[in-house]
Short mmCIF file of C-alpha atoms (C1' of nucleotides) in Angstrom, two decimals:
data_model
loop_
_atom_site.label_atom_id
_atom_site.label_comp_id
_atom_site.label_asym_id
_atom_site.label_seq_id
_atom_site.Cartn_x
_atom_site.Cartn_y
_atom_site.Cartn_z
CA UNK A 1 10.69 0.94 5.22
CA UNK A 2 12.66 -0.39 2.38
CA UNK A 3 12.13 -3.69 0.78
CA UNK A 4 13.76 -6.98 2.77
CA UNK A 5 14.28 -8.71 -0.49
CA UNK A 6 16.62 -5.93 -1.89
CA UNK A 7 18.67 -6.13 1.48
CA UNK A 8 18.33 -9.97 0.98
CA UNK A 9 19.19 -10.32 -2.21
CA UNK A 10 21.50 -7.02 -2.92
CA UNK A 11 23.00 -6.28 0.77
CA UNK A 12 25.95 -4.40 -1.03
CA UNK A 13 23.51 -2.04 -2.75
CA UNK A 14 21.82 -1.16 0.49
CA UNK A 15 24.83 -0.65 1.93
CA UNK A 16 26.57 1.88 -0.33
CA UNK A 17 23.12 3.57 -0.45
CA UNK A 18 22.69 4.03 3.15
CA UNK A 19 26.44 4.71 3.78
CA UNK A 20 25.77 7.87 1.71
CA UNK A 21 23.74 8.88 4.83
CA UNK A 22 25.78 7.55 7.42
CA UNK A 23 24.14 4.45 8.21
CA UNK A 24 27.04 1.81 9.19
CA UNK A 25 27.08 -1.41 7.18
CA UNK A 26 27.37 -3.23 10.21
CA UNK A 27 23.39 -2.43 10.63
CA UNK A 28 23.10 -4.28 7.20
CA UNK A 29 24.88 -7.28 7.97
CA UNK A 30 22.67 -7.46 11.34
CA UNK A 31 19.63 -7.39 9.48
CA UNK A 32 20.72 -9.63 6.85
CA UNK A 33 21.38 -12.30 9.54
CA UNK A 34 18.23 -11.63 11.53
CA UNK A 35 16.24 -12.10 8.30
CA UNK A 36 17.75 -15.61 7.76
CA UNK A 37 17.17 -16.71 10.97
CA UNK A 38 13.59 -15.80 10.83
CA UNK A 39 12.97 -17.53 7.73
CA UNK A 40 14.65 -20.67 8.67
CA UNK A 41 12.37 -20.51 12.32
CA UNK A 42 9.24 -19.81 9.98
CA UNK A 43 10.31 -22.81 7.73
CA UNK A 44 10.41 -25.35 10.52
CA UNK A 45 7.32 -23.96 12.18
CA UNK A 46 5.42 -24.11 8.99
CA UNK A 47 6.38 -27.94 8.40
CA UNK A 48 5.16 -28.59 11.99
CA UNK A 49 1.59 -26.74 11.11
CA UNK A 50 1.48 -28.81 8.08
CA UNK A 51 1.78 -32.15 9.76
CA UNK A 52 -0.79 -30.97 12.25
CA UNK A 53 -3.47 -30.09 9.62
CA UNK A 54 -2.82 -33.26 7.72
CA UNK A 55 -3.20 -35.35 11.31
CA UNK A 56 -6.49 -33.29 11.91
CA UNK A 57 -7.49 -34.29 8.72
CA UNK A 58 -7.29 -37.79 9.00
CA UNK A 59 -8.67 -37.82 12.69
CA UNK A 60 -12.20 -36.46 10.98
CA UNK A 61 -11.87 -38.85 8.53
CA UNK A 62 -11.20 -41.91 10.78
CA UNK A 63 -14.32 -40.37 13.35
CA UNK A 64 -16.33 -40.64 10.35
CA UNK A 65 -15.25 -44.16 9.68
CA UNK A 66 -16.43 -44.68 12.89
CA UNK A 67 -12.85 -46.08 13.65
CA UNK A 68 -12.54 -44.50 17.10
CA UNK A 69 -9.28 -46.11 18.02
CA UNK A 70 -7.38 -44.83 15.40
CA UNK A 71 -8.83 -41.40 15.83
CA UNK A 72 -7.81 -41.26 19.27
CA UNK A 73 -3.99 -42.07 18.34
CA UNK A 74 -3.96 -39.59 15.63
CA UNK A 75 -5.33 -36.96 17.51
CA UNK A 76 -2.32 -37.78 20.37
CA UNK A 77 -0.11 -37.68 17.64
CA UNK A 78 -1.54 -34.24 16.51
CA UNK A 79 -1.32 -32.61 19.94
CA UNK A 80 2.20 -33.80 20.36
CA UNK A 81 2.99 -31.98 17.22
CA UNK A 82 0.64 -29.06 18.36
CA UNK A 83 2.92 -28.33 21.70
CA UNK A 84 5.82 -28.59 19.50
CA UNK A 85 4.44 -26.06 17.07
CA UNK A 86 3.85 -23.72 19.65
CA UNK A 87 7.68 -23.34 20.95
CA UNK A 88 8.44 -23.31 17.51
CA UNK A 89 5.96 -20.33 16.67
CA UNK A 90 7.03 -18.53 19.20
CA UNK A 91 10.79 -18.44 18.52
CA UNK A 92 9.67 -17.56 14.48
CA UNK A 93 7.60 -14.64 15.73
CA UNK A 94 10.30 -13.23 17.97
CA UNK A 95 12.51 -13.67 14.51
CA UNK A 96 10.22 -11.73 12.48
CA UNK A 97 9.54 -9.15 15.22
CA UNK A 98 13.46 -8.27 15.48
CA UNK A 99 13.38 -8.04 11.53
CA UNK A 100 10.35 -5.88 11.23
CA UNK A 101 11.56 -3.57 14.24
CA UNK A 102 15.11 -3.24 12.48
CA UNK A 103 13.37 -2.33 9.12
CA UNK A 104 11.32 0.42 10.80
CA UNK A 105 14.44 1.94 12.14
CA UNK A 106 15.96 2.16 8.74
CA UNK A 107 15.97 5.21 6.93
CA UNK A 108 15.20 5.37 2.94
CA UNK A 109 17.47 4.94 0.55
CA UNK A 110 18.58 8.36 -0.99
CA UNK A 111 17.97 8.79 -4.58
CA UNK A 112 21.00 8.45 -6.91
CA UNK A 113 20.55 12.01 -8.11
CA UNK A 114 20.73 13.70 -4.39
CA UNK A 115 24.15 15.22 -4.01
CA UNK A 116 26.50 13.30 -1.71
CA UNK A 117 27.21 15.07 1.65
CA UNK A 118 27.41 14.49 5.59
CA UNK A 119 25.50 17.45 6.63
CA UNK A 120 23.58 20.96 6.15
CA UNK A 121 27.11 22.39 4.86
CA UNK A 122 27.10 20.08 1.95
CA UNK A 123 23.68 20.95 0.43
CA UNK A 124 23.58 22.41 -2.61
CA UNK A 125 21.80 25.80 -3.36
CA UNK A 126 20.16 25.05 -7.01
CA UNK A 127 19.16 28.85 -7.41
CA UNK A 128 18.57 31.88 -5.57
CA UNK A 129 15.77 34.19 -6.73
CA UNK A 130 16.13 36.87 -7.42
CA UNK A 131 19.55 36.34 -8.91
CA UNK A 132 20.84 39.72 -7.98
CA UNK A 133 21.76 40.72 -4.28
CA UNK A 134 18.83 42.77 -3.18
CA UNK A 135 19.64 45.63 -1.01
CA UNK A 136 17.69 46.48 2.25
CA UNK A 137 17.18 49.87 4.50
CA UNK A 138 18.17 49.89 7.77
CA UNK A 139 14.61 50.15 8.27
CA UNK A 140 14.38 46.54 7.15
CA UNK A 141 16.98 45.45 9.84
CA UNK A 142 14.59 45.10 12.68
CA UNK A 143 13.82 41.57 14.06
CA UNK A 144 9.96 40.76 13.90
CA UNK A 145 9.87 40.04 17.42
CA UNK A 146 10.52 43.89 17.80
CA UNK A 147 8.04 44.89 15.03
CA UNK A 148 5.14 42.42 16.17
CA UNK A 149 5.62 44.09 19.71
CA UNK A 150 5.66 47.70 18.57
CA UNK A 151 2.54 47.12 16.31
CA UNK A 152 0.39 44.70 18.40
CA UNK A 153 0.70 41.79 16.03
CA UNK A 154 2.54 39.52 18.33
CA UNK A 155 2.86 38.44 21.75
CA UNK A 156 5.58 36.10 22.41
CA UNK A 157 5.10 36.98 26.21
CA UNK A 158 1.57 36.23 26.84
CA UNK A 159 2.12 32.95 24.34
CA UNK A 160 4.13 31.60 26.93
CA UNK A 161 2.43 32.58 29.93
CA UNK A 162 -0.58 30.12 28.37
CA UNK A 163 2.02 27.61 26.85
CA UNK A 164 5.58 27.91 27.78
CA UNK A 165 8.42 29.29 25.76
CA UNK A 166 7.96 28.94 21.91
CA UNK A 167 4.40 29.20 21.38
CA UNK A 168 3.47 32.25 19.80
CA UNK A 169 0.06 34.26 20.22
CA UNK A 170 -0.52 36.60 17.47
CA UNK A 171 -2.89 39.42 17.81
CA UNK A 172 -5.04 41.90 15.76
CA UNK A 173 -3.88 42.21 12.11
CA UNK A 174 -1.02 39.73 12.94
CA UNK A 175 -3.81 37.16 13.80
CA UNK A 176 -5.85 37.85 10.53
CA UNK A 177 -2.23 37.81 8.32
CA UNK A 178 -1.80 33.99 9.62
CA UNK A 179 -5.55 33.35 8.44
CA UNK A 180 -4.62 35.26 5.07
CA UNK A 181 -1.71 33.21 4.29
CA UNK A 182 -3.68 29.86 4.85
CA UNK A 183 -6.62 30.97 2.46
CA UNK A 184 -4.38 32.32 0.05
CA UNK A 185 -2.57 28.93 -0.30
CA UNK A 186 -5.43 26.39 -0.17
CA UNK A 187 -7.09 28.62 -3.04
CA UNK A 188 -4.06 28.78 -5.13
CA UNK A 189 -3.71 25.22 -5.18
CA UNK A 190 -7.53 24.05 -5.44
CA UNK A 191 -6.86 23.85 -9.19
CA UNK A 192 -5.09 20.06 -8.64
CA UNK A 193 -5.40 19.57 -4.78
CA UNK A 194 -8.29 18.36 -2.94
CA UNK A 195 -8.74 20.25 0.28
CA UNK A 196 -8.84 18.44 3.58
CA UNK A 197 -9.40 19.24 6.98
CA UNK A 198 -8.08 16.28 8.69
CA UNK A 199 -7.91 15.43 12.52
CA UNK A 200 -4.35 16.62 14.06
CA UNK A 201 -4.46 14.03 16.83
CA UNK A 202 -3.99 10.48 15.22
CA UNK A 203 -3.32 6.77 16.32
CA UNK A 204 0.32 5.39 16.86
CA UNK A 205 -0.38 3.48 13.56
CA UNK A 206 -0.82 6.78 11.86
CA UNK A 207 2.45 8.15 12.82
CA UNK A 208 4.22 5.08 12.00
CA UNK A 209 3.36 4.93 8.70
CA UNK A 210 5.29 8.15 7.70
CA UNK A 211 7.94 7.24 9.49
CA UNK A 212 7.61 9.41 12.49
CA UNK A 213 7.32 6.75 14.85
CA UNK A 214 9.05 4.52 16.60
CA UNK A 215 12.26 6.33 15.60
CA UNK A 216 11.64 9.88 16.45
CA UNK A 217 9.39 9.45 19.45
CA UNK A 218 11.03 11.98 21.23
CA UNK A 219 10.11 14.96 18.73
CA UNK A 220 6.20 14.69 18.90
CA UNK A 221 4.00 15.46 21.55
CA UNK A 222 1.96 12.70 22.90
CA UNK A 223 -1.34 12.59 24.91
CA UNK A 224 -1.10 9.43 27.09
CA UNK A 225 -4.75 9.19 28.42
CA UNK A 226 -6.14 8.37 25.08
CA UNK A 227 -2.71 7.57 23.19
CA UNK A 228 -2.77 9.92 20.59
CA UNK A 229 -0.15 12.07 19.00
CA UNK A 230 -0.44 15.64 17.93
CA UNK A 231 0.69 15.64 14.37
CA UNK A 232 4.03 17.18 13.40
CA UNK A 233 2.67 18.01 9.79
CA UNK A 234 -0.45 17.31 7.61
CA UNK A 235 1.43 14.76 5.72
CA UNK A 236 0.94 12.34 8.43
CA UNK A 237 -2.95 11.96 8.40
CA UNK A 238 -2.87 12.57 4.78
CA UNK A 239 -0.40 9.53 4.56
CA UNK A 240 -3.11 7.66 6.28
CA UNK A 241 -6.13 8.43 4.58
CA UNK A 242 -5.74 5.40 2.13
CA UNK A 243 -3.43 3.09 4.47
CA UNK A 244 -4.26 -0.45 3.85
CA UNK A 245 -5.81 0.35 0.56
CA UNK A 246 -5.65 -0.63 -2.89
CA UNK A 247 -5.99 2.12 -5.34
CA UNK A 248 -6.74 1.90 -9.24
CA UNK A 249 -4.00 3.64 -11.33
CA UNK A 250 -6.58 5.91 -12.83
CA UNK A 251 -6.95 7.54 -9.49
CA UNK A 252 -3.29 8.55 -9.57
CA UNK A 253 -2.20 10.91 -8.89
CA UNK A 254 -3.97 11.65 -6.10
CA UNK A 255 -3.21 14.92 -4.84
CA UNK A 256 -4.22 16.32 -1.45
CA UNK A 257 -3.81 19.84 0.54
CA UNK A 258 -4.42 20.65 4.17
CA UNK A 259 -3.98 23.63 6.39
CA UNK A 260 -3.33 22.54 9.96
CA UNK A 261 -1.77 23.12 12.93
CA UNK A 262 1.94 21.32 13.44
CA UNK A 263 3.18 20.71 16.72
CA UNK A 264 7.11 19.91 17.36
CA UNK A 265 8.70 19.25 20.56
CA UNK A 266 12.19 20.32 19.17
CA UNK A 267 13.79 18.28 21.73
CA UNK A 268 17.00 18.23 19.76
CA UNK A 269 17.15 21.91 19.34
CA UNK A 270 17.35 23.35 22.47
CA UNK A 271 18.47 27.05 22.72
CA UNK A 272 19.24 27.04 18.93
CA UNK A 273 17.45 29.99 17.09
CA UNK A 274 14.80 30.25 19.47
CA UNK A 275 13.84 33.61 19.51
CA UNK A 276 10.26 34.77 18.10
CA UNK A 277 8.88 33.05 15.32
CA UNK A 278 12.38 31.08 14.11
CA UNK A 279 11.88 27.99 15.95
CA UNK A 280 8.15 27.35 17.54
CA UNK A 281 6.50 24.14 19.21
CA UNK A 282 3.04 24.98 17.20
CA UNK A 283 2.60 26.72 14.03
CA UNK A 284 0.11 26.73 10.93
CA UNK A 285 1.27 25.16 7.62
CA UNK A 286 -0.31 24.37 4.38
CA UNK A 287 0.72 21.10 3.01
CA UNK A 288 0.74 19.51 -0.42
CA UNK A 289 0.27 15.97 -0.78
CA UNK A 290 0.41 13.19 -3.70
CA UNK A 291 -0.09 9.55 -4.09
CA UNK A 292 1.62 8.72 -7.49
CA UNK A 293 2.93 5.60 -9.37
CA UNK A 294 6.78 5.52 -9.64
CA UNK A 295 6.61 6.88 -12.96
CA UNK A 296 4.55 10.13 -11.84
CA UNK A 297 7.03 10.92 -8.87
CA UNK A 298 9.60 12.71 -10.63
CA UNK A 299 7.55 15.18 -12.50
CA UNK A 300 5.02 15.28 -9.25
CA UNK A 301 8.28 16.49 -7.17
CA UNK A 302 9.38 19.26 -9.49
CA UNK A 303 5.85 20.54 -9.91
CA UNK A 304 5.40 20.75 -6.12
CA UNK A 305 8.63 22.91 -5.79
CA UNK A 306 7.45 24.92 -8.42
CA UNK A 307 4.53 25.70 -6.59
CA UNK A 308 6.07 26.71 -3.27
CA UNK A 309 8.40 29.03 -5.27
CA UNK A 310 5.66 30.39 -7.10
CA UNK A 311 4.24 31.45 -3.83
CA UNK A 312 7.33 32.80 -2.57
CA UNK A 313 7.92 34.97 -5.91
CA UNK A 314 4.12 36.22 -5.61
CA UNK A 315 4.85 37.17 -1.99
CA UNK A 316 7.87 39.12 -3.01
CA UNK A 317 10.26 37.44 -0.58
CA UNK A 318 13.98 36.49 -1.35
CA UNK A 319 14.54 32.71 -1.27
CA UNK A 320 16.88 30.09 -2.37
CA UNK A 321 16.34 26.50 -3.43
CA UNK A 322 18.45 23.59 -1.74
CA UNK A 323 19.04 20.05 -2.97
CA UNK A 324 19.52 18.54 0.33
CA UNK A 325 22.58 16.15 0.38
CA UNK A 326 22.15 12.50 1.24
CA UNK A 327 23.28 12.99 4.78
CA UNK A 328 20.72 15.82 5.36
CA UNK A 329 17.93 14.30 3.79
CA UNK A 330 14.45 13.18 6.28
CA UNK A 331 14.36 9.72 7.39
CA UNK A 332 11.79 8.74 4.93
CA UNK A 333 12.88 10.88 2.00
CA UNK A 334 14.65 9.47 -1.03
CA UNK A 335 15.31 13.32 -2.32
CA UNK A 336 14.40 16.98 -0.66
CA UNK A 337 14.28 20.28 -1.82
CA UNK A 338 14.48 22.92 1.10
CA UNK A 339 13.40 26.17 0.29
CA UNK A 340 14.58 29.19 2.59
CA UNK A 341 13.56 32.57 2.67
CA UNK A 342 15.92 35.20 3.13
CA UNK A 343 14.80 37.61 6.19
CA UNK A 344 16.42 40.73 7.05
CA UNK A 345 15.98 41.80 10.09
CA UNK A 346 17.26 38.74 11.73
CA UNK A 347 19.73 38.52 8.75
CA UNK A 348 19.15 34.70 8.23
CA UNK A 349 17.84 32.16 5.56
CA UNK A 350 14.59 30.37 7.23
CA UNK A 351 13.40 27.22 6.08
CA UNK A 352 10.01 27.88 5.14
CA UNK A 353 9.19 24.89 2.64
CA UNK A 354 10.59 20.78 2.56
CA UNK A 355 9.36 19.43 -0.32
CA UNK A 356 10.08 15.28 -0.43
CA UNK A 357 9.87 12.03 -2.40
CA UNK A 358 9.37 9.28 -0.01
CA UNK A 359 9.60 7.09 -3.04
CA UNK A 360 7.78 3.92 -1.79
CA UNK A 361 9.09 3.67 1.85
CA UNK A 362 6.14 5.06 3.42
CA UNK A 363 3.58 3.35 0.88
CA UNK A 364 5.29 0.26 2.16
CA UNK A 365 5.15 0.97 5.80
CA UNK A 366 1.38 2.06 5.37
CA UNK A 367 0.50 -0.90 2.81
CA UNK A 368 -0.65 1.44 0.42
CA UNK A 369 -0.92 0.21 -3.35
CA UNK A 370 -2.50 0.48 -6.67
CA UNK A 371 -3.39 -2.02 -9.68
CA UNK A 372 -1.62 -1.29 -12.74
CA UNK A 373 -3.76 -0.76 -15.67
CA UNK A 374 -1.84 -2.99 -17.40
CA UNK A 375 -2.55 -5.89 -15.18
CA UNK A 376 -0.73 -7.67 -12.50
CA UNK A 377 -0.60 -7.46 -8.88
CA UNK A 378 -0.93 -4.52 -6.76
CA UNK A 379 2.31 -2.22 -6.59
CA UNK A 380 3.31 0.20 -3.93
CA UNK A 381 2.47 3.81 -4.59
CA UNK A 382 4.97 6.59 -4.46
CA UNK A 383 4.25 9.50 -1.70
CA UNK A 384 5.64 13.22 -2.23
CA UNK A 385 4.69 15.62 0.37
CA UNK A 386 5.86 19.77 0.33
CA UNK A 387 5.02 22.70 2.75
CA UNK A 388 3.22 25.72 0.64
CA UNK A 389 4.11 27.06 3.15
CA UNK A 390 4.98 27.09 6.99
CA UNK A 391 3.29 30.43 8.06
CA UNK A 392 5.42 31.17 11.34
CA UNK A 393 8.74 32.16 9.47
CA UNK A 394 6.67 33.61 6.20
CA UNK A 395 5.14 35.71 8.88
CA UNK A 396 8.51 36.86 10.22
CA UNK A 397 10.10 37.34 6.52
CA UNK A 398 7.12 39.17 5.42
CA UNK A 399 7.01 41.68 8.20
CA UNK A 400 10.58 42.34 8.13
CA UNK A 401 10.73 42.59 4.15
CA UNK A 402 7.79 44.79 4.24
CA UNK A 403 8.79 47.01 6.87
CA UNK A 404 8.84 50.94 5.80
CA UNK A 405 11.07 53.88 7.18
CA UNK A 406 8.10 55.00 9.29
CA UNK A 407 7.64 51.73 10.75
CA UNK A 408 4.64 50.42 9.35
CA UNK A 409 4.66 47.51 7.13
CA UNK A 410 3.59 46.95 3.90
CA UNK A 411 2.52 43.41 2.31
CA UNK A 412 2.05 41.93 -0.69
CA UNK A 413 -0.83 42.74 -3.37
CA UNK A 414 -1.53 39.09 -3.50
CA UNK A 415 -2.66 39.00 -0.08
CA UNK A 416 -5.39 42.21 -0.36
CA UNK A 417 -8.30 39.94 -1.08
CA UNK A 418 -7.73 38.17 2.43
CA UNK A 419 -6.89 40.99 4.23
CA UNK A 420 -10.20 43.04 3.57
CA UNK A 421 -7.91 45.29 1.71
CA UNK A 422 -5.78 46.37 4.30
CA UNK A 423 -2.03 45.56 3.37
CA UNK A 424 -0.82 48.22 5.49
CA UNK A 425 -0.14 47.20 8.98
CA UNK A 426 0.20 49.83 11.89
CA UNK A 427 0.13 52.80 9.47
CA UNK A 428 -0.54 56.22 11.44
"C1'" G B 1 -22.29 7.49 29.01
"C1'" G B 2 -26.59 3.62 28.18
"C1'" A B 3 -29.19 -0.41 24.58
"C1'" G B 4 -28.92 -3.10 20.28
"C1'" G B 5 -26.87 -4.77 15.44
"C1'" G B 6 -22.42 -5.21 12.44
"C1'" A B 7 -16.79 -6.26 11.06
"C1'" U B 8 -15.36 -11.66 5.61
"C1'" G B 9 -11.82 -10.93 -1.33
"C1'" G B 10 -11.69 -4.31 -5.51
"C1'" C B 11 -17.08 -3.51 -4.10
"C1'" A B 12 -21.46 -5.77 -2.23
"C1'" G B 13 -22.49 -10.46 0.38
"C1'" A B 14 -23.55 -16.11 1.93
"C1'" G B 15 -20.84 -19.32 5.09
"C1'" C B 16 -21.93 -20.22 11.64
"C1'" G B 17 -16.48 -26.69 14.09
"C1'" G B 18 -14.02 -30.96 9.58
"C1'" A B 19 -11.47 -30.77 1.56
"C1'" C B 20 -13.75 -23.09 3.41
"C1'" G B 21 -8.95 -19.09 0.89
"C1'" A B 22 -14.12 -18.92 1.15
"C1'" A B 23 -20.60 -19.74 -2.54
"C1'" U B 24 -22.85 -16.01 -5.44
"C1'" G B 25 -23.67 -11.01 -8.03
"C1'" C B 26 -21.16 -6.98 -9.44
"C1'" A B 27 -15.96 -4.91 -11.19
"C1'" C B 28 -11.77 -6.70 -13.83
"C1'" G B 29 -8.68 -9.45 -17.93
"C1'" G B 30 -9.09 -13.20 -22.22
"C1'" C B 31 -11.95 -15.74 -25.68
"C1'" U B 32 -16.51 -16.52 -28.91
"C1'" C B 33 -20.51 -14.27 -31.61
"C1'" U B 34 -20.57 -9.28 -34.27
"C1'" U B 35 -18.61 -4.84 -39.84
"C1'" G B 36 -17.97 -2.41 -34.86
"C1'" A B 37 -20.15 -1.81 -30.22
"C1'" A B 38 -23.84 -3.47 -26.92
"C1'" A B 39 -25.97 -7.67 -25.27
"C1'" A B 40 -25.17 -13.13 -24.74
"C1'" G B 41 -21.95 -17.25 -23.90
"C1'" C B 42 -17.41 -19.52 -22.35
"C1'" C B 43 -12.94 -19.45 -19.31
"C1'" G B 44 -9.74 -16.55 -15.73
"C1'" C B 45 -9.67 -13.67 -11.64
"C1'" G B 46 -7.94 -12.10 -3.62
"C1'" A B 47 -3.06 -10.75 -0.71
"C1'" G B 48 1.51 -12.16 1.20
"C1'" G B 49 5.75 -15.39 2.65
"C1'" U B 50 8.95 -19.50 1.25
"C1'" G B 51 10.75 -23.33 -1.74
"C1'" C B 52 14.74 -24.71 -7.99
"C1'" G B 53 9.99 -26.84 -8.40
"C1'" A B 54 5.40 -29.83 -6.89
"C1'" G B 55 4.41 -27.48 -3.26
"C1'" C B 56 3.98 -25.68 1.99
"C1'" C B 57 2.52 -21.78 5.43
"C1'" U B 58 0.07 -17.20 6.48
"C1'" C B 59 -4.26 -13.64 6.16
"C1'" C B 60 -12.40 -13.75 7.57
"C1'" G B 61 -11.42 -6.13 12.73
"C1'" U B 62 -7.22 -6.97 16.55
"C1'" G B 63 -5.43 -9.86 20.79
"C1'" G B 64 -6.45 -14.23 23.69
"C1'" G B 65 -8.90 -18.70 24.70
"C1'" U B 66 -11.49 -23.96 23.90
"C1'" U B 67 -10.30 -28.21 20.31
"C1'" C B 68 -7.09 -33.27 17.25
"C1'" G B 69 -9.01 -29.20 13.96
"C1'" A B 70 -11.86 -22.47 14.28
"C1'" A B 71 -14.25 -17.45 9.48
"C1'" U B 72 -17.51 -20.74 12.35
"C1'" C B 73 -17.61 -21.77 19.98
"C1'" C B 74 -16.03 -18.43 24.27
"C1'" C B 75 -13.63 -14.00 26.32
"C1'" A B 76 -11.25 -9.04 26.08
"C1'" C B 77 -10.53 -4.92 23.03
"C1'" U B 78 -11.05 -1.53 18.56
"C1'" C B 79 -14.13 0.36 15.26
"C1'" C B 80 -18.58 1.14 12.38
"C1'" C B 81 -24.38 1.39 12.42
"C1'" U B 82 -29.59 2.52 15.08
"C1'" C B 83 -31.76 4.70 19.34
"C1'" C B 84 -31.54 7.16 23.96
"C1'" G B 85 -28.41 10.67 26.97
"C1'" C B 86 -24.95 14.58 27.11
"C1'" C B 87 -22.70 18.41 24.52
"C1'" A B 88 -19.75 22.99 20.91
#
RNA sequence: GGAGGGAUGGCAGAGCGGACGAAUGCACGGCUCUUGAAAAGCCGCGAGGUGCGAGCCUCCGUGGGUUCGAAUCCCACUCCCUCCGCCA
């Protein structure tokens, strides 16, 4: 969440920044009013509390002095003040809860450098690799679901039989390819990132910390019996690893990577791009994650984009980098770069990575701070996360791109060590 | 699932109804001593909110309760540890 003090002291800046992402200024005015009401309620509550405490102290003194009559009088007075305090307290707590709730629903302020825009159509293509348009043969113009079925790599029908539509089931070499990709990614980032294997069912608090709750409840799977949520991304558990903690500046940047299944209900995307692996409810993804100081955040963001890009180059996939406009940046992020690969069979650009800088928005929700080496009180860390990469769509792009005139699929050499050398699928 | 123990500041750990936001140690910051460092000594040192300020308020796992007054007593819950049972 954003800092209530910023809202209070400079509402115009907040209105302007959030206006860039389509938040109505009226919401800020409402929040300012709620905040003023809450502070006034807390003030009168606190005055009464101070009175009760002072009287109680006097009761104790009178009692020790043996003045029972005086003690009784003071106790009665304190009791009356306490009753009054209770009603004021209820009012104050309700007012504070209203402020907190409003803050939890407000998105992060976009970074000044993020381009302006209302929606996906306004995102800026920063670069495309390779720059020259690539030529694709007819043999590559076959969608991955057909290739997957032909070569026995992907069985969407049996996946649906088990779990409903949009739950892929990989078979044989197709399954091995997913595993290979995950190992390839984790090994590649082991130089700077500690590998984590987190739980994928998490508490409500863990989902609130990243901003996935309460606003986006409809997008997540919930296990009701135990009140646990299936993570939509490893960013969720990784953010909460140090929730409520105070780190040392020397610990930063603290970088983590994790390969997990990701679960998404895709509630708002009914019927759109749902064939094959384009949009699925469950997919594997390797995530890069970092806690940093504010100064380290921008270079860290650039570094994460570069790492994801490097993988796409080595996988031989054509891709482009998008600088998301203010209207399309995710709720918790201040700046986001998306990576899309071109997949010739479906003739589409597929989003395979989203790298975001969340400034202190998540850290404030999760109370993650660090003690500056230069001294002074603890300050909020910055959090960054980026996919490297999401495998379902990479799988699709690899299979479509690598398809040969004879119908077999040739995979990039970098995966050879993870495929027991077998980089050709369906040969002969 | 059963029995027992526990949860207090960055960490460890005392306190078990009244000046306790909390002893002590470690860590950390400043100073003295020293050529420098170490050691030693002295001083400081939790977080948040609110107020121009003195100050006031909140926080001892969470939520309720008892009381004039709760870190301290009672109830419920969560989590951790030990043992037993079950289990991939």
